[in-house]
Every structure is written in C-alpha cells, then in structure tokens.
Coordinates of C-alpha atoms in Angstrom, one line a residue:
Chain A
M22 CA -0.3 -10.5 -53.2
T23 CA -1.2 -14.3 -53.2
T24 CA -3.7 -16.3 -51.5
L25 CA -2.4 -18.7 -48.3
G26 CA -0.1 -21.2 -49.8
T27 CA 0.7 -19.9 -53.1
L28 CA 3.7 -17.5 -53.9
S29 CA 3.6 -15.6 -56.9
S30 CA 5.5 -17.0 -59.9
R31 CA 6.9 -13.8 -60.5
A32 CA 8.5 -13.7 -57.0
L33 CA 9.7 -17.0 -57.4
R34 CA 11.4 -16.5 -60.7
N35 CA 12.8 -13.2 -59.9
G36 CA 14.2 -14.3 -56.5
A37 CA 14.3 -10.5 -55.1
M38 CA 11.1 -10.5 -53.5
Q39 CA 9.1 -7.9 -51.6
A40 CA 6.7 -7.9 -48.9
H41 CA 3.4 -7.6 -51.1
E42 CA 4.5 -10.3 -52.9
I43 CA 4.6 -13.2 -50.3
A44 CA 2.1 -11.5 -48.4
V45 CA -1.7 -13.1 -47.9
N46 CA -5.0 -12.2 -47.4
V47 CA -6.1 -12.4 -43.3
P48 CA -9.4 -11.6 -41.7
T49 CA -9.0 -9.0 -39.3
V50 CA -11.1 -7.6 -36.3
T51 CA -11.8 -3.8 -35.0
I52 CA -11.8 -3.0 -31.6
D53 CA -15.5 -2.9 -31.3
D54 CA -15.7 -6.5 -31.8
P55 CA -16.5 -9.0 -29.3
V56 CA -13.1 -10.9 -27.9
A57 CA -15.1 -14.2 -28.7
K58 CA -14.9 -13.3 -32.4
A59 CA -11.4 -12.3 -32.6
V60 CA -10.5 -15.4 -31.0
R61 CA -12.6 -17.2 -33.6
V62 CA -11.4 -15.9 -36.4
M63 CA -7.5 -16.6 -35.2
A64 CA -8.5 -20.2 -34.8
V65 CA -10.9 -20.7 -38.0
G66 CA -7.8 -18.8 -40.0
R67 CA -5.0 -21.0 -38.4
L68 CA -3.2 -17.4 -38.1
P69 CA -0.3 -16.8 -35.8
G70 CA -1.8 -13.4 -34.6
L71 CA -4.4 -11.0 -35.2
I72 CA -4.8 -7.7 -37.1
I73 CA -6.8 -4.9 -35.6
V74 CA -7.8 -2.5 -38.0
D75 CA -9.7 0.9 -37.6
D76 CA -12.7 1.9 -39.8
K77 CA -10.2 3.0 -42.6
A78 CA -8.7 -0.5 -42.6
R79 CA -5.5 0.8 -41.1
P80 CA -3.9 -1.8 -39.0
R81 CA -4.0 -0.5 -35.1
V82 CA -2.7 -3.0 -33.3
V83 CA -1.0 -6.5 -34.5
L84 CA -1.1 -9.2 -31.8
P85 CA 1.2 -12.2 -32.0
G86 CA -1.1 -15.4 -30.8
T87 CA 0.4 -15.3 -27.2
Q88 CA -0.8 -12.0 -26.7
V89 CA -4.2 -12.4 -28.2
L90 CA -4.3 -14.9 -25.1
R91 CA -3.8 -11.6 -23.0
L92 CA -7.2 -10.6 -24.2
L93 CA -8.6 -13.6 -22.7
V94 CA -7.0 -13.6 -19.4
P95 CA -9.2 -11.1 -17.0
A96 CA -6.7 -8.3 -15.8
S97 CA -6.9 -9.3 -12.3
Y98 CA -4.9 -12.4 -13.1
Q99 CA -2.5 -11.0 -15.8
E100 CA 0.3 -9.4 -13.4
D101 CA -0.2 -11.5 -10.6
P102 CA 1.2 -15.1 -10.9
A103 CA 0.7 -15.8 -7.3
L104 CA -2.9 -15.1 -7.4
I105 CA -3.4 -17.3 -10.4
R106 CA -2.2 -20.2 -8.7
T107 CA -4.7 -20.0 -5.9
I108 CA -7.7 -20.4 -8.4
D109 CA -9.2 -23.8 -8.1
E110 CA -9.5 -25.9 -11.2
A111 CA -13.3 -25.7 -11.9
H112 CA -12.7 -21.9 -12.1
A113 CA -9.7 -22.3 -13.7
D114 CA -11.0 -23.8 -16.6
E115 CA -13.7 -21.4 -17.3
F116 CA -11.4 -18.2 -16.7
W117 CA -12.3 -16.6 -20.5
S118 CA -16.0 -16.8 -19.3
E119 CA -15.5 -13.9 -16.9
L120 CA -14.9 -11.7 -20.2
G121 CA -18.7 -11.6 -21.0
D122 CA -19.3 -9.5 -23.8
R123 CA -15.8 -7.2 -23.6
T124 CA -14.8 -5.9 -26.8
V125 CA -11.0 -6.0 -27.9
G126 CA -10.7 -2.6 -27.4
D127 CA -12.0 -3.0 -23.7
C128 CA -9.1 -5.4 -23.1
L129 CA -6.0 -3.9 -25.0
P130 CA -3.6 -1.7 -22.9
K131 CA -4.4 1.9 -22.9
Q132 CA -1.3 2.9 -25.1
P133 CA -0.7 -0.2 -27.0
S134 CA 2.7 -0.4 -29.1
K135 CA 3.0 0.9 -32.4
P136 CA 1.7 -1.8 -35.1
V137 CA 4.0 -4.3 -36.4
T138 CA 3.9 -3.2 -40.2
V139 CA 5.8 -2.6 -43.4
P140 CA 5.6 -1.2 -46.3
A141 CA 4.5 -3.4 -49.3
E142 CA 8.1 -2.9 -50.9
A143 CA 9.7 -3.7 -47.8
T144 CA 12.3 -6.8 -48.8
L145 CA 12.7 -10.1 -47.1
L146 CA 15.3 -9.1 -44.7
E147 CA 13.3 -6.0 -43.5
V148 CA 10.3 -8.3 -42.4
A149 CA 12.4 -10.8 -41.2
A150 CA 14.4 -8.7 -39.4
L151 CA 11.0 -6.8 -37.8
M152 CA 9.4 -10.2 -36.8
A153 CA 12.5 -11.4 -34.7
R154 CA 12.7 -7.7 -33.3
T155 CA 9.2 -7.6 -32.2
H156 CA 9.1 -11.4 -31.5
S157 CA 6.0 -11.3 -34.0
P158 CA 5.2 -14.3 -36.1
L159 CA 2.7 -12.0 -38.0
V160 CA 3.4 -8.3 -39.7
A161 CA 1.0 -6.5 -41.5
V162 CA 1.7 -5.0 -44.9
T163 CA 0.4 -1.6 -45.7
S164 CA 0.2 0.4 -48.9
T165 CA 1.3 4.2 -48.9
G166 CA -1.7 5.3 -47.5
G167 CA -1.3 3.1 -44.6
T168 CA -4.2 0.8 -45.3
L169 CA -3.8 -3.0 -44.9
V170 CA -3.1 -4.9 -48.1
G171 CA -2.1 -8.4 -46.4
A172 CA -0.1 -10.1 -44.2
V173 CA 3.4 -11.7 -43.8
T174 CA 2.9 -14.6 -41.4
L175 CA 6.1 -16.7 -39.8
D176 CA 5.0 -19.9 -41.8
R177 CA 5.1 -17.8 -44.9
M178 CA 8.2 -16.0 -44.4
L179 CA 10.0 -19.4 -43.8
T180 CA 8.5 -20.9 -46.8
S181 CA 9.9 -17.8 -49.2
L182 CA 13.3 -17.9 -47.8
A183 CA 13.6 -21.8 -48.5
L184 CA 12.1 -21.3 -51.8
S185 CA 14.0 -18.4 -52.8
G186 CA 17.4 -20.4 -52.5
I187 CA 18.5 -20.9 -49.1
E188 CA 20.8 -23.9 -49.7
D189 CA 20.9 -27.0 -47.4
Chain B
M30 CA 9.0 35.3 -14.8
L31 CA 9.8 33.1 -17.7
A32 CA 10.4 30.4 -15.3
L33 CA 7.4 30.6 -13.7
A34 CA 5.7 31.0 -16.9
I35 CA 7.5 27.3 -17.9
F36 CA 6.4 25.8 -14.7
I37 CA 2.7 26.9 -15.1
V38 CA 2.2 25.5 -18.3
A39 CA 4.2 22.2 -17.3
F40 CA 1.8 22.1 -14.4
F41 CA -1.1 22.7 -16.4
F42 CA -0.3 20.0 -18.8
I43 CA 0.7 17.7 -15.8
A44 CA -2.5 18.3 -13.6
T45 CA -5.1 17.7 -16.9
E46 CA -3.1 15.0 -18.1
K47 CA -3.5 16.4 -21.3
A48 CA 0.3 15.2 -22.3
N49 CA 2.4 12.4 -20.8
K50 CA 3.6 13.9 -17.4
V51 CA 7.3 12.3 -18.0
A52 CA 7.6 14.1 -21.3
V53 CA 6.5 17.4 -19.9
V54 CA 8.5 17.8 -16.9
L55 CA 11.5 16.8 -19.2
I56 CA 10.6 19.3 -22.0
A57 CA 10.1 21.8 -19.1
A58 CA 13.4 21.0 -17.3
G59 CA 15.1 21.4 -20.9
A60 CA 13.9 24.8 -22.0
M61 CA 14.9 26.0 -18.1
A62 CA 18.4 24.5 -18.9
V63 CA 18.5 26.0 -22.3
L64 CA 17.5 29.4 -20.9
G65 CA 19.9 29.2 -18.3
L66 CA 17.2 29.4 -15.7
I67 CA 18.9 26.7 -13.6
P68 CA 21.9 26.7 -11.8
G69 CA 23.9 24.9 -14.6
S70 CA 25.8 21.7 -13.1
E71 CA 24.5 22.6 -9.7
V72 CA 21.2 20.8 -10.6
F73 CA 22.8 17.6 -10.4
F74 CA 25.0 18.5 -7.2
S75 CA 23.2 20.5 -5.1
E76 CA 21.2 19.2 -2.5
H77 CA 18.7 22.2 -2.0
E78 CA 19.1 23.8 -5.7
G79 CA 18.7 20.7 -7.7
I80 CA 18.0 17.3 -7.7
D81 CA 17.4 15.4 -4.6
W82 CA 19.1 12.2 -5.2
N83 CA 18.0 10.8 -1.5
V84 CA 14.7 10.8 -2.9
I85 CA 15.5 9.4 -6.2
F86 CA 17.7 6.5 -4.3
L87 CA 15.2 5.7 -1.7
L88 CA 12.4 5.3 -4.2
L89 CA 14.9 3.0 -6.4
G90 CA 15.8 1.2 -3.4
M91 CA 12.2 0.5 -1.9
M92 CA 10.9 -0.2 -5.7
I93 CA 13.5 -3.0 -5.8
I94 CA 12.7 -4.3 -2.2
V95 CA 8.6 -4.0 -2.9
G96 CA 9.2 -5.8 -6.3
I97 CA 10.7 -9.2 -4.5
V98 CA 8.2 -9.0 -1.7
K99 CA 5.4 -9.1 -4.0
Q100 CA 6.6 -12.2 -5.9
T101 CA 6.2 -14.1 -2.7
G102 CA 2.3 -14.4 -2.7
L103 CA 2.0 -13.1 0.7
F104 CA -0.5 -10.6 -0.2
D105 CA -2.9 -12.9 -2.2
Y106 CA -2.6 -15.2 0.8
L107 CA -3.8 -12.7 3.2
G108 CA -6.5 -11.2 0.9
I109 CA -8.1 -14.6 0.5
W110 CA -7.6 -15.6 4.2
A111 CA -9.4 -12.3 5.2
A112 CA -12.1 -13.2 2.8
K113 CA -12.8 -16.7 3.9
R114 CA -12.8 -14.9 7.5
S115 CA -15.3 -12.7 6.5
K116 CA -17.7 -15.3 5.7
G117 CA -19.4 -13.1 3.1
K118 CA -20.2 -10.4 5.4
P119 CA -19.5 -7.2 3.3
Y120 CA -18.5 -4.9 6.5
R121 CA -16.2 -7.3 7.8
L122 CA -14.7 -8.1 4.4
M123 CA -14.0 -4.3 3.9
V124 CA -12.5 -4.1 7.3
M125 CA -10.2 -6.9 6.8
L126 CA -9.0 -5.9 3.4
M127 CA -8.7 -2.3 4.8
L128 CA -6.5 -3.2 7.7
I129 CA -4.1 -5.4 5.3
T130 CA -3.7 -2.3 2.9
A131 CA -3.3 0.2 5.7
I132 CA -0.7 -2.1 8.0
A133 CA 1.1 -2.6 4.5
S134 CA 1.1 1.2 3.5
P135 CA 3.4 2.6 5.8
F136 CA 6.2 0.3 4.7
L137 CA 5.6 -0.2 1.2
D138 CA 4.5 2.5 -1.0
N139 CA 0.9 3.4 -1.7
V140 CA 0.7 2.3 -5.5
T141 CA 2.3 -0.9 -4.7
T142 CA 0.2 -1.9 -1.8
I143 CA -2.8 -1.1 -4.1
M144 CA -1.3 -3.3 -6.8
L145 CA -1.3 -6.1 -4.6
V146 CA -4.4 -5.9 -2.6
A147 CA -6.6 -4.7 -5.6
P148 CA -6.5 -7.8 -7.8
V149 CA -7.3 -10.1 -5.1
T150 CA -9.9 -8.1 -4.1
V151 CA -11.5 -8.1 -7.5
V152 CA -11.3 -12.0 -7.6
V153 CA -13.3 -12.3 -4.4
C154 CA -15.9 -9.9 -5.1
N155 CA -16.3 -11.6 -8.4
R156 CA -17.0 -14.8 -6.7
L157 CA -19.4 -13.2 -4.2
R158 CA -21.1 -11.9 -7.0
I159 CA -20.8 -8.4 -5.4
A160 CA -19.6 -4.9 -6.6
A161 CA -15.9 -4.4 -5.9
Q162 CA -15.9 -0.7 -6.3
P163 CA -16.6 0.0 -2.6
Y164 CA -14.3 -2.5 -1.3
L165 CA -11.3 -0.9 -3.8
I166 CA -12.4 2.8 -2.8
A167 CA -12.1 1.7 1.1
E168 CA -8.7 0.5 0.0
I169 CA -7.2 3.6 -1.6
L170 CA -8.6 5.8 0.9
A171 CA -7.0 3.0 3.8
S172 CA -3.6 3.1 1.7
N173 CA -3.5 7.0 1.9
I174 CA -4.2 7.0 5.5
G175 CA -1.5 4.6 6.2
G176 CA 0.9 5.6 4.1
A177 CA 1.0 8.9 5.9
A178 CA 2.3 7.4 9.0
T179 CA 5.9 6.8 8.1
L180 CA 9.0 8.4 6.0
I181 CA 8.7 5.8 3.3
G182 CA 5.0 5.5 3.3
D183 CA 4.0 8.1 0.9
P184 CA 6.1 9.8 -1.7
P185 CA 5.2 13.2 -0.3
N186 CA 6.9 12.4 2.9
I187 CA 10.0 11.1 1.4
I188 CA 10.1 14.7 -0.1
I189 CA 9.4 16.6 3.1
G190 CA 11.7 14.3 5.1
S191 CA 14.5 14.7 2.9
R192 CA 13.8 18.4 2.6
A193 CA 13.4 19.1 6.1
G194 CA 16.0 16.6 7.6
L195 CA 13.3 14.8 9.3
T196 CA 14.0 11.1 10.4
F197 CA 12.1 8.0 10.3
T198 CA 11.6 8.1 13.8
D199 CA 10.4 11.6 13.7
F200 CA 7.6 10.5 11.4
L201 CA 6.8 7.5 13.6
V202 CA 6.2 10.1 16.5
H203 CA 4.4 12.7 15.3
M204 CA 2.5 11.5 12.2
A205 CA 1.7 8.1 13.3
P206 CA -0.3 8.8 16.3
I207 CA -3.0 10.9 14.4
V208 CA -2.9 8.3 11.4
V209 CA -4.1 5.4 14.0
I210 CA -6.6 7.7 15.2
V211 CA -7.8 8.9 12.1
F212 CA -7.7 5.0 10.8
A213 CA -9.8 3.9 13.7
F214 CA -12.3 6.5 12.8
F215 CA -12.3 5.9 9.2
V216 CA -12.8 2.0 9.8
V217 CA -16.0 2.9 11.9
F218 CA -17.1 5.5 9.4
T219 CA -17.2 3.1 6.5
R220 CA -20.0 1.4 7.9
F221 CA -22.0 4.7 7.4
L222 CA -20.1 5.7 4.5
F223 CA -20.7 2.5 2.3
R224 CA -24.3 1.6 4.0
K225 CA -25.8 1.8 0.7
S226 CA -23.6 -0.5 -1.2
F227 CA -23.0 -3.3 1.0
Q228 CA -24.6 -6.6 -0.4
N229 CA -24.9 -9.6 1.8
A230 CA -23.5 -12.6 -0.3
P231 CA -23.5 -15.9 2.3
Q232 CA -24.9 -18.2 -0.5
H233 CA -21.8 -17.6 -2.5
I234 CA -19.1 -18.0 0.2
D235 CA -18.5 -21.7 -1.1
E236 CA -16.9 -20.0 -4.0
V237 CA -14.4 -18.2 -2.1
M238 CA -13.8 -21.1 0.3
A239 CA -12.6 -22.9 -3.1
L240 CA -9.6 -20.6 -3.3
Q241 CA -6.4 -22.3 -2.5
E242 CA -4.7 -19.3 -0.8
K243 CA -1.9 -21.9 0.4
R244 CA -0.9 -22.3 -3.4
A245 CA 0.3 -18.1 -3.3
I246 CA 3.3 -19.1 -1.4
T247 CA 4.9 -21.3 -3.7
D248 CA 8.4 -20.7 -1.8
P249 CA 7.9 -20.1 1.9
K250 CA 11.5 -20.0 2.5
L251 CA 11.8 -17.0 0.4
L252 CA 9.0 -15.4 2.2
V253 CA 10.7 -15.8 5.4
R254 CA 14.0 -14.4 3.8
C255 CA 12.1 -11.5 2.4
L256 CA 10.2 -10.6 5.7
I257 CA 13.7 -10.9 7.9
V258 CA 15.1 -8.5 5.4
L259 CA 12.3 -6.1 5.4
G260 CA 12.1 -6.2 9.1
G261 CA 15.9 -5.2 9.0
V262 CA 15.3 -2.4 6.7
I263 CA 12.6 -0.8 8.6
T264 CA 14.8 -1.3 11.6
A265 CA 17.4 0.3 9.8
F266 CA 15.3 3.2 9.0
A267 CA 14.3 4.0 12.5
L268 CA 17.8 3.8 13.5
H269 CA 19.4 5.7 10.3
S270 CA 19.7 9.0 12.4
V271 CA 21.9 7.6 15.4
F272 CA 24.1 6.1 12.9
H273 CA 24.1 9.0 10.3
I274 CA 23.1 6.8 7.5
E275 CA 20.8 8.7 4.9
P276 CA 17.5 6.7 4.3
S277 CA 18.5 6.3 0.9
I278 CA 21.5 4.3 1.7
V279 CA 19.6 2.3 4.0
A280 CA 16.9 1.4 1.1
L281 CA 19.9 0.6 -1.3
V282 CA 21.9 -1.5 0.7
G283 CA 18.1 -3.1 1.8
A284 CA 17.8 -3.7 -1.6
G285 CA 21.1 -5.3 -2.4
V286 CA 20.6 -7.7 0.4
M287 CA 17.0 -8.6 -1.0
V288 CA 18.4 -9.4 -4.1
L289 CA 21.5 -11.9 -2.9
V290 CA 19.0 -13.8 -0.3
A291 CA 16.0 -13.9 -2.8
N292 CA 18.5 -15.2 -5.6
I293 CA 16.4 -13.7 -8.5
D294 CA 17.6 -12.6 -11.5
I295 CA 18.6 -8.9 -11.4
G296 CA 17.2 -8.3 -15.0
E297 CA 13.7 -9.6 -13.5
V298 CA 14.4 -7.4 -10.5
L299 CA 14.9 -4.1 -12.6
R300 CA 12.0 -4.8 -14.5
E301 CA 9.8 -4.0 -11.4
V302 CA 11.4 -0.6 -10.8
E303 CA 9.2 2.5 -12.2
W304 CA 11.7 4.0 -14.3
P305 CA 9.3 6.6 -15.9
T306 CA 8.3 7.4 -11.9
L307 CA 11.8 8.2 -11.4
T308 CA 12.5 10.3 -14.4
F309 CA 9.3 12.1 -13.5
F310 CA 10.8 13.1 -9.8
M311 CA 14.3 14.0 -11.6
G312 CA 12.7 16.5 -14.0
L313 CA 10.2 17.7 -11.5
F314 CA 13.3 18.6 -9.2
V315 CA 15.0 20.2 -12.2
M316 CA 11.9 22.6 -12.6
V317 CA 11.6 23.2 -8.9
S318 CA 15.3 24.4 -9.0
G319 CA 14.6 26.8 -11.4
L320 CA 11.9 28.5 -9.6
V321 CA 14.3 28.5 -6.4
H322 CA 17.3 29.7 -8.8
T323 CA 15.4 32.7 -10.0
G324 CA 14.1 33.6 -6.7
V325 CA 10.4 33.1 -7.2
I326 CA 10.4 30.5 -4.3
G327 CA 11.9 32.8 -2.4
D328 CA 9.8 35.8 -3.2
I329 CA 6.8 33.7 -2.2
G330 CA 8.3 32.6 0.9
T331 CA 8.8 36.3 1.8
W332 CA 5.2 37.0 1.0
A333 CA 4.0 34.1 3.0
V334 CA 6.2 35.0 6.2
D335 CA 5.0 38.7 5.7
T336 CA 1.2 38.0 5.5
L337 CA 1.5 35.5 8.1
G338 CA 3.6 37.5 10.8
N339 CA 4.2 35.8 13.9
N340 CA 1.0 33.8 13.8
Y341 CA 2.5 30.6 13.2
L342 CA -1.1 28.6 14.2
A343 CA -2.2 30.4 11.3
A344 CA 0.6 29.4 9.0
A345 CA 0.0 25.5 10.4
T346 CA -3.6 26.1 9.5
S347 CA -3.0 27.4 6.3
L348 CA -0.7 24.8 5.3
L349 CA -2.7 21.9 6.3
F350 CA -5.9 22.8 4.8
G351 CA -4.2 24.5 1.9
S352 CA -2.2 21.4 1.1
A353 CA -5.4 19.3 1.7
V354 CA -7.8 21.5 -0.9
L355 CA -4.9 21.8 -3.5
G356 CA -3.2 18.2 -3.1
A357 CA -6.9 17.0 -3.9
F358 CA -7.1 18.7 -6.9
F359 CA -3.5 18.0 -8.1
D360 CA -1.3 15.0 -7.8
N361 CA 0.1 15.5 -4.5
I362 CA 3.7 14.7 -5.4
P363 CA 4.6 17.9 -7.9
Y364 CA 2.6 19.9 -5.3
V365 CA 5.0 19.0 -2.4
A366 CA 8.1 19.3 -4.6
T367 CA 7.1 22.8 -5.4
M368 CA 6.0 23.6 -2.0
A369 CA 8.6 22.2 0.1
P370 CA 11.1 24.9 -0.6
I371 CA 8.8 27.5 0.0
V372 CA 7.6 25.9 3.3
E373 CA 11.4 25.6 4.3
G374 CA 11.6 29.4 4.0
V375 CA 8.9 29.9 6.3
V376 CA 10.0 27.4 8.8
A377 CA 13.6 29.0 8.7
Q378 CA 11.7 32.3 10.1
A379 CA 10.2 29.9 12.9
P380 CA 11.1 31.3 16.3
D381 CA 12.2 27.7 17.8
P382 CA 12.6 24.4 16.2
Q383 CA 9.5 22.8 17.6
T384 CA 7.3 25.4 15.9
G385 CA 9.6 24.8 12.7
E386 CA 8.5 21.3 12.7
A387 CA 5.0 21.6 13.4
L388 CA 4.7 23.7 10.2
W389 CA 6.4 20.8 8.3
W390 CA 3.7 18.2 10.1
A391 CA 0.8 20.4 9.1
F392 CA 2.3 20.4 5.4
A393 CA 2.9 16.6 5.4
L394 CA -0.6 16.0 6.9
G395 CA -2.3 18.1 4.5
A396 CA -0.7 16.9 1.5
D397 CA -1.1 13.1 2.4
F398 CA -4.9 13.3 3.5
G399 CA -5.5 15.5 0.2
G400 CA -4.6 12.5 -1.3
N401 CA -7.8 11.1 -0.8
G402 CA -9.5 14.0 -2.3
T403 CA -10.6 13.2 -5.7
A404 CA -9.7 10.6 -8.0
V405 CA -6.4 12.2 -9.5
A406 CA -4.9 13.6 -6.0
A407 CA -2.8 10.5 -5.7
S408 CA -1.0 7.8 -7.9
A409 CA -2.6 5.0 -5.9
N410 CA -5.9 6.5 -6.8
V411 CA -5.4 6.6 -10.5
V412 CA -3.7 2.9 -10.3
A413 CA -6.7 1.6 -8.7
I414 CA -9.1 3.2 -10.7
G415 CA -7.3 1.9 -13.6
I416 CA -7.5 -2.0 -12.5
A417 CA -11.0 -1.5 -11.5
A418 CA -11.9 -0.5 -15.0
R419 CA -9.7 -3.5 -16.6
T420 CA -11.2 -5.8 -14.4
G421 CA -15.1 -4.6 -15.3
H422 CA -15.8 -2.7 -12.1
P423 CA -15.3 1.0 -13.6
I424 CA -14.9 3.7 -10.9
S425 CA -16.1 7.2 -12.0
F426 CA -14.1 10.0 -10.9
W427 CA -17.4 11.4 -8.8
Q428 CA -18.1 8.0 -7.3
F429 CA -14.5 8.0 -5.8
T430 CA -14.6 11.7 -5.3
K431 CA -17.7 11.8 -3.6
Y432 CA -16.4 9.6 -0.9
G433 CA -12.9 11.0 -1.0
I434 CA -13.8 14.2 -0.3
V435 CA -15.6 13.5 2.8
V436 CA -12.7 11.2 4.1
T437 CA -10.4 13.9 3.4
A438 CA -12.5 16.8 5.1
L439 CA -13.0 15.0 8.2
S440 CA -9.4 13.6 8.2
S441 CA -8.0 17.1 7.9
I442 CA -10.1 18.4 10.4
M443 CA -8.9 15.6 13.0
A444 CA -5.3 16.4 11.7
W445 CA -5.8 20.0 12.6
V446 CA -7.1 19.3 16.0
Y447 CA -4.2 17.1 16.4
V448 CA -1.5 19.7 15.4
W449 CA -3.1 22.6 17.4
L450 CA -3.5 20.5 20.9
R451 CA 0.6 19.2 20.2
Y452 CA 2.1 21.8 19.0
F453 CA 0.2 25.1 19.9
V454 CA -1.5 24.7 23.0

C-alpha cells in the first residue's frame, strides 16, 4: 500500500497491478462517531467518500460522498422534495444544525447495503467494474481476515489507468 | 398437520420479526409446494384456493396512483396550512392534522398517508420546539380509524372485500357510519388522552409562519389533473358493482390514466411500488392455500360453527373482539388473510345473507380497529414509529401501546354496539 499521490514503483514497472498496490491509507470513522466528525474527516482528507469500520477495523459501510450528505440531511426531508421546498432560506442554510449530537449509526439506514470492498489481490478491472456498478468513487481494500488495508479512490484509479498504459 | 406446523413456524417469525417477513413467507410457501401441501398450479389460478390476484393488482394500482399523487406536494401544503391556522395551540394543531389524516386514509392506504403526513408534522413540531410524539401517535390512530371506512382504505378490507364479494359501496354503507362516529369520539377524546403532553408554543409560531407552503406545489396543473383522476377512480370504485368491473381493474385503469395525465417517467413511478409488500401478500396467500387445501381451515370453520351453534350474535361478538385482540398483537394483514377463509365457512352456514354480512363487518371492524392496539399491529404504526425514530422523536413500544390499547378497546366496544343495533336487533 502506498501513500496518497504516489504509486508503487513495482506496480508501475510490472504493469499488472493489484488493489493493494494502488490502495492508499484513508482515515475512517465508526458508527459511534458524531456525524460532524465524519464530515470533518472527509473534508480534511479531501476524500470522495467515507469508510465506516467496526471495532475490529472491518469495513461496515462504504459511503460515496453524496451519500455522506444523506447523513446530514434530516430524515424528515430526505424522501419529501415538496417539503424541502417549503423551508425558508434562513432555516435552509442551517439544516445540518438539526442533527445535534447524532452519531453516524443514528443516521445510517437500518439495513445498509453490503460494503463496497475488494480483496487485496483484486485486479484493476475488478476494482473499476465495482466502482462503476455501485456508483462509488471509493472502494475499501480488505485483507483475507476482512480487515481494512486501504482504499482505492476514483482519482487513484484513473491515475493508475493512465500510468499503466492507456494510450492517448 | 405438516401444513399447520409450517404455518405456525412462519407466523412466529413474522409476528416476532426475527427474520425478514418476505423471506419467511416465500420459504414457507416453497416448503408447502415441495411437500405437495398446496394445490399445484391451482395456486395461481384458483380464486379461493390460491393467490388472490384481485388483491395484488388492486394494491399495485393504488400504489402507482398514490406514488404520483404524493409528488404533487398537496399534503405538505395542507400540513403547513393547518399548522399556521392552529396558531401554535397544540390541541387545535392535533385536530387539524388528525382530520387531514383521517380524510385521506379512506382513499389512500394508511402507510402512504402516514408517510405523507408524518414528515411535515415533525418539521412543524421542531419549529414549535414541542415533542412530535403525541401528534404522530394521534395521526397513526386516526389513519387506522379512517382507513376502516372503505374497501381501499386498509389492506384487511381489501382482503375481506375480495373474499366476501363485498363492494366499495357496501363498505361505505356499512363501515363508514361507525367510522365517522368513532372518529368524532376520538377527536374529542384526544383532548383527554394527550392532556399531559400538550405544550403551548405561541412564542415560536413565527417560525411556522415562515414556512412557505405554496412552494410545495410546483405544478398546480399536475395537482388538478391528479385530483380529477383520483376523483374518477373513487367514483369508478363506487360504481364497480353496477358495471361488473373488479376493483383491481378500476385501480389498474386508474393507474394507467394517472401515468398518462401526469406525464411521469414510468420507471420513476414503478420505483414507488412496494414490491416487497406485494411479494409478501403472494407468499401469504400460498401459505393460507396450503391450510385450505389440507382441510385445516375447513376443520376450524366446522369447529367454530359447532361451538357457536345458531347464535350469530355470539359469532359476531367473538369475531369482533377476537380480531381486535389478535389483530393488536399480530400484524393484522396476515391475521385477516388467515381468518378470511374461516369466516367464509361460518358465513356459508348463516341463515340469511344479512346475518352473513354482519359477520364480515364484525370481522373487518375488529381487525381494522385492532390495528391501533399495539406498536406492531399495523404496517402504518411500524412505518410511523420508524420515521419518528429517524427524525429524533423516538416512540417506544409502550409509549404507543398505552394510547393505542385504550383507543382500540373503546372503538371496539362502539363497533360492537353498532353491529348489535344494526344487524341483530
């Protein structure tokens, strides 16, 4: 696994890359963290999404950035666009303050979808196809034990594709 | 006995919610098919020993119609309008929200009505800085009472109407009068029932007045077209027996017309259909067909007839109060789907059609009003409590049940008096 902004020289030299070789370390949150912290982690890390892990560091949910916004929008508005239109500007600007001290777990659906993960040895094609199928710009890379070893971001994926031989 | 054992195990998992109820009914239906306990292909083609497609397609048509109506923003407009009119007075706010719910629920299903009214209720209560729970509970109770008035207002009525061959007008004539009486009583009673929960909040009314309800309706022409089609569908329901058209056909044609006039993407409309609910109904009908096919239902019906003899008032009383009690502790949909063929057997022995019909009304009233009994008694309760939890106004099982059980007891007693006076005196 590499740090953000660099690709392993072995990966570039060999051409055939695996998920763990292009994965980067990303900060994570747990379901007990406040939503405000989750948003801060994503903003400071300039991440395209968020990985929520359990107490054994196994990915529990992988949220694309747009779905992190779902954590912020109060539940009473989420399924009702007509109701959202009735909110005056003064309150609309502060919609997130209604969350109070609610945690990530409080705002997730009761039965969240299966986390978007790949094993460490997954090929670039597997990762790209999974991103495309799940509309997720972030994929968690896991070890055989299911623990998080890193993440592949969309940016990272495109950079890897560009460097590994996509011709102009 | 094998069919009964499978049914009891499945019912246990459905009632206790220990497993996904759709998966449970599909597994149970599959087990009955593999073991030869259901009547083979008849399960798809027999009206009384298989899947009741009239119920499935009536629900499908209404889900499509409601899915389009809810996009008009009408309920958000009405909810905010009512809140502004209440001027922050809690009882007045509760009555107005209950009225909107009770007037809508006979024509839209209870779950949808709650999903339309609950979010705007939460927003208004948040603005007034008052607890939303009493208002949400009152709306649930109002929707279960109001939904009892018509054939399409509550899923148990759809099942009973189809099984008994009762029309939309039959429901209006026999159920609506007692529903109006019970609802009027309930409106007065809420002043006492929630007396400790009312918080005056006139100081925050400015924040409610800032809500822009007119912005909820972006396309007034769409709203008018939808209301015209909905009015046409309700009229067609009222006349379906005159023209010998099944209610499911009325709902499907209405859904088609609604899609045409609304000019909405069909894919978007079909996403509003609750496919798991329809699948649950299908699996449930297959399970019940196993009980009918193996004679379990017939045996229970014979036992009931032998026990009750010719005392049909006792039969109506048992059905009404029995359904209210059992309907309160189990989801009233599987309960009614299971009991309907048993009631059909008892009705077949009735000395005249009027007495037979009285049993159906007693059954419907008990099951519908039983839906208010506990937090898990009806789908609308479960959905509303879910919305309450997600919006930071959690309602515990007992918080709901302490109100629901009182309303169920009183409404069932009123319904029994009605059945007795109207059909047995």
